[in-house]
Amino acid sequence: MTGSAALVSVDPDAIAANVRTLAAASRGELMAVVKADGYGHGATRLARTALAAGAGRLGVAHLDEALALRRDGVDAPVLAWLVAPSSDFGTALAARIEIAVSCVETLRAVASAATDGRPASVHLQVDVGMARDGAPPGAWASLFAEAAQLERTGRLRVAGLMGHLANAEDPAHPGNAQGTAGFTAARELAGSHGLRPQLLHLAATAATLHLPRTHFTMSRVGAGLVGIDPAGRTPLRFAMTVNAPVIGVRRVPAGTPVGYGSTWRAGRATTLALLPMGYADGIRHCAARRAAVQLAGRRCPVVGAVSMDQVVVDAGDAPVAAGDLATVFGPGDSGEPTPRDWARWCGTIPHEILTGLGTRLDRTAAPTHRVPALTGAR
Ligand SMILES: *Cc1c(COP(=O)(O)O)cnc(C)c1O
């Protein structure tokens, strides 16, 4: 690369350690969720690392995400759950992708895309309290009846039953017990239709860590792989570090206005450092006035408005020079901010910080968690 892009590095050891923490907490097997390019970490890279550390299956939202894993040679079972009745199920089934289904129309479309002698493997998805994806309770009976009918034709096999909790990040929330009871009821109703799904999965990361009654036979974990405990309790390790090179330095007198709108003025003579990362790259515009990066061994505040491509940080009297690396976020070992800090500064969740990085970052950096030397010897 040309040296003016921010650098993303991903620590496979952190991911592996997180998988082990999640596996130790879970009563069932683990499905590693690698949607949204592996929560920004690279889907195939995250998938391979999680599988090597003990996950048995993969999950994604879109069929295209599942197909991309297959194109990269990932062979493990993959489930995709965000499909439309009009999706290309023939291509998906040919690639041995399992499909989560929440309505009769999609169920029929999947079954008719199956080739003779090779039933489509589906997971029936039920809504247990978030009115998002999944069949609403009033539609369970007709979905199960149709699935049982199609199973008898040999065109379909119900491999799993799937639900998702709305409030697991708050383990004490009463919705967790309600959702779990709903899932148990769905399982019983499925059984009464003659369905015997082997994979029963309700828990995502937060429930895997904090709600053992939700574990059934499998957990789907995504956020936890990359270091996020949505409940903010477990010492998982953030796997991603973003470093940005200083591409310009200037000494300015007190009163100097910085950036669009002159929203900040230097309170005293100081050194300003320019970083080649702006809101198009994932430094949120709303982070101005709160955010900081780690530069020259200290926290340096982002000053002035965040531009599309660049931000200015106030390095004070630190001896910074072009070519030094600022750490935008990382696991926190060297005092750098974490994705959780950025989430707080931006009024969002760490998931959005990690998945919101732009396409201009250099993702070819060696997979390491080591923060490069902050200031070179000069
Ligand atoms: C994203 C997603 C998951 C993973 O949730 P995490 O909290 O990131 O572990 C699990 N199930 C479904 C349906 C999802 O959409």
Coordinates of C-alpha atoms in Angstrom, one line a residue, residues 86-271:
S86 CA -37.4 -15.3 -4.4
S87 CA -33.8 -16.0 -3.3
D88 CA -31.7 -18.3 -5.5
F89 CA -32.0 -21.5 -3.4
G90 CA -30.8 -23.8 -6.2
T91 CA -27.4 -22.2 -6.0
A92 CA -27.4 -22.2 -2.3
L93 CA -28.4 -25.9 -2.0
A94 CA -25.8 -26.9 -4.6
A95 CA -23.2 -25.3 -2.3
R96 CA -24.6 -27.3 0.7
I97 CA -25.8 -24.1 2.5
E98 CA -28.5 -24.6 5.1
I99 CA -31.3 -22.1 5.1
A100 CA -33.4 -20.7 7.9
V101 CA -37.0 -20.4 6.9
S102 CA -39.8 -18.5 8.7
C103 CA -42.7 -18.7 6.3
V104 CA -44.6 -21.3 4.2
E105 CA -43.9 -19.5 1.0
T106 CA -40.1 -19.7 1.5
L107 CA -40.4 -23.3 2.7
R108 CA -42.0 -24.3 -0.6
A109 CA -39.5 -22.4 -2.7
V110 CA -36.6 -24.1 -0.9
A111 CA -38.2 -27.5 -1.2
S112 CA -38.9 -27.1 -4.9
A113 CA -35.2 -26.0 -5.5
A114 CA -34.0 -29.3 -3.9
T115 CA -32.7 -31.9 -6.3
D116 CA -34.0 -35.5 -6.2
G117 CA -32.3 -37.6 -3.6
R118 CA -30.8 -34.6 -1.8
P119 CA -33.3 -33.0 0.6
A120 CA -32.8 -29.3 1.4
S121 CA -31.6 -28.9 5.0
V122 CA -33.6 -26.1 6.7
H123 CA -33.8 -24.6 10.2
L124 CA -37.3 -23.4 11.1
Q125 CA -37.1 -19.9 12.6
V126 CA -39.6 -18.8 15.2
D127 CA -40.1 -15.3 16.6
V128 CA -40.0 -15.5 20.4
G129 CA -40.5 -11.8 21.2
M130 CA -38.8 -9.3 18.9
A131 CA -41.2 -9.2 15.9
R132 CA -38.3 -9.1 13.6
D133 CA -37.3 -12.2 11.6
G134 CA -38.9 -15.6 12.5
A135 CA -42.4 -16.8 12.2
P136 CA -44.8 -15.1 14.6
P137 CA -46.4 -17.5 17.1
G138 CA -49.7 -17.6 15.2
A139 CA -48.0 -18.9 12.1
W140 CA -46.0 -21.7 13.8
A141 CA -48.6 -24.5 13.4
S142 CA -49.0 -23.9 9.6
L143 CA -45.2 -23.6 9.1
F144 CA -44.6 -26.9 11.1
A145 CA -47.4 -28.7 9.3
E146 CA -46.1 -27.7 5.9
A147 CA -42.5 -28.6 6.9
A148 CA -43.6 -32.1 8.1
Q149 CA -45.5 -32.6 4.8
L150 CA -42.5 -31.6 2.7
E151 CA -40.2 -33.8 4.9
R152 CA -42.4 -36.8 4.0
T153 CA -41.9 -36.0 0.3
G154 CA -38.1 -36.3 0.8
R155 CA -37.4 -32.8 -0.6
L156 CA -36.7 -31.2 2.7
R157 CA -35.2 -32.1 6.1
V158 CA -35.8 -30.0 9.2
A159 CA -32.3 -29.9 10.7
G160 CA -32.9 -27.2 13.2
L161 CA -35.2 -25.0 15.2
M162 CA -34.0 -21.4 15.7
G163 CA -35.1 -18.4 17.8
H164 CA -33.5 -15.2 18.9
L165 CA -33.8 -13.2 22.1
A166 CA -34.5 -9.5 22.2
N167 CA -33.1 -8.7 25.7
A168 CA -30.2 -11.0 26.4
E169 CA -27.8 -8.1 26.9
D170 CA -29.8 -7.5 30.1
P171 CA -29.7 -11.0 31.7
A172 CA -32.3 -10.0 34.4
H173 CA -34.9 -8.9 31.8
P174 CA -38.2 -10.9 32.1
G175 CA -38.2 -11.2 28.3
N176 CA -35.5 -13.8 28.5
A177 CA -37.6 -16.3 30.4
Q178 CA -40.6 -15.5 28.2
G179 CA -38.5 -16.0 25.1
T180 CA -37.1 -19.3 26.4
A181 CA -40.6 -20.5 27.3
G182 CA -41.8 -19.6 23.8
F183 CA -38.9 -21.5 22.2
T184 CA -39.7 -24.6 24.3
A185 CA -43.3 -24.3 23.3
A186 CA -42.3 -24.1 19.6
R187 CA -40.2 -27.2 20.0
E188 CA -43.1 -29.1 21.5
L189 CA -45.4 -27.9 18.8
A190 CA -42.9 -29.0 16.2
G191 CA -42.7 -32.4 17.9
S192 CA -46.4 -32.8 17.8
H193 CA -46.2 -32.3 14.0
G194 CA -43.7 -35.1 13.8
L195 CA -40.6 -32.9 13.4
R196 CA -37.4 -33.8 15.3
P197 CA -34.9 -31.0 14.6
Q198 CA -31.5 -32.0 16.1
L199 CA -30.1 -28.5 16.3
L200 CA -32.0 -26.3 18.8
H201 CA -30.6 -22.8 19.0
L202 CA -31.8 -19.7 20.7
A203 CA -28.7 -18.1 22.4
A204 CA -26.4 -15.6 20.8
T205 CA -23.3 -14.2 22.6
A206 CA -25.0 -12.5 25.6
A207 CA -27.2 -15.5 26.4
T208 CA -24.3 -17.9 25.8
L209 CA -22.3 -16.1 28.5
H210 CA -25.1 -15.3 31.0
L211 CA -28.2 -17.4 30.4
P212 CA -27.5 -21.1 30.6
R213 CA -31.2 -22.0 30.3
T214 CA -31.2 -20.7 26.8
H215 CA -28.5 -23.0 25.5
F216 CA -30.5 -26.0 24.2
T217 CA -28.1 -27.8 21.8
M218 CA -26.2 -24.9 20.1
S219 CA -25.3 -21.2 20.5
R220 CA -24.9 -18.8 17.7
V221 CA -22.0 -16.4 18.6
G222 CA -20.7 -13.5 16.6
A223 CA -20.0 -10.5 18.8
G224 CA -18.2 -12.6 21.4
L225 CA -15.8 -13.9 18.8
V226 CA -14.4 -10.5 18.2
G227 CA -14.4 -9.4 21.8
I228 CA -17.8 -7.9 22.5
D229 CA -19.9 -9.0 25.5
P230 CA -23.2 -7.2 24.8
A231 CA -23.9 -7.3 28.5
G232 CA -20.5 -5.7 29.2
R233 CA -19.4 -8.2 31.8
T234 CA -17.1 -10.8 30.5
P235 CA -13.4 -10.2 29.9
L236 CA -13.4 -11.1 26.2
R237 CA -10.6 -9.6 24.2
F238 CA -11.1 -7.2 21.3
A239 CA -9.3 -8.7 18.3
M240 CA -9.0 -5.7 16.1
T241 CA -6.5 -2.9 16.2
V242 CA -6.7 0.2 13.9
N243 CA -3.6 2.3 13.5
A244 CA -3.4 5.5 11.5
P245 CA -0.1 7.1 10.4
V246 CA 0.5 10.7 11.2
I247 CA 0.7 12.3 7.7
G248 CA 1.2 15.9 8.8
V249 CA 2.3 17.8 11.9
R250 CA 2.1 21.5 12.6
R251 CA 2.8 23.7 15.6
V252 CA 0.1 26.4 16.1
P253 CA -0.3 29.4 18.4
A254 CA -3.1 29.8 20.9
G255 CA -6.4 30.7 19.3
T256 CA -5.8 28.7 16.0
P257 CA -9.2 27.5 14.7
V258 CA -9.3 23.8 13.5
G259 CA -11.4 22.3 10.8
Y260 CA -14.8 22.9 9.2
G261 CA -16.9 25.5 11.2
S262 CA -13.9 26.4 13.4
T263 CA -15.6 24.4 16.1
W264 CA -12.4 24.2 18.2
R265 CA -9.6 26.6 18.8
A266 CA -6.3 25.9 20.4
G267 CA -6.3 27.1 24.0
R268 CA -2.5 27.4 24.0
A269 CA 0.3 26.8 21.6
T270 CA 0.2 23.2 20.7
T271 CA 1.1 20.5 18.1

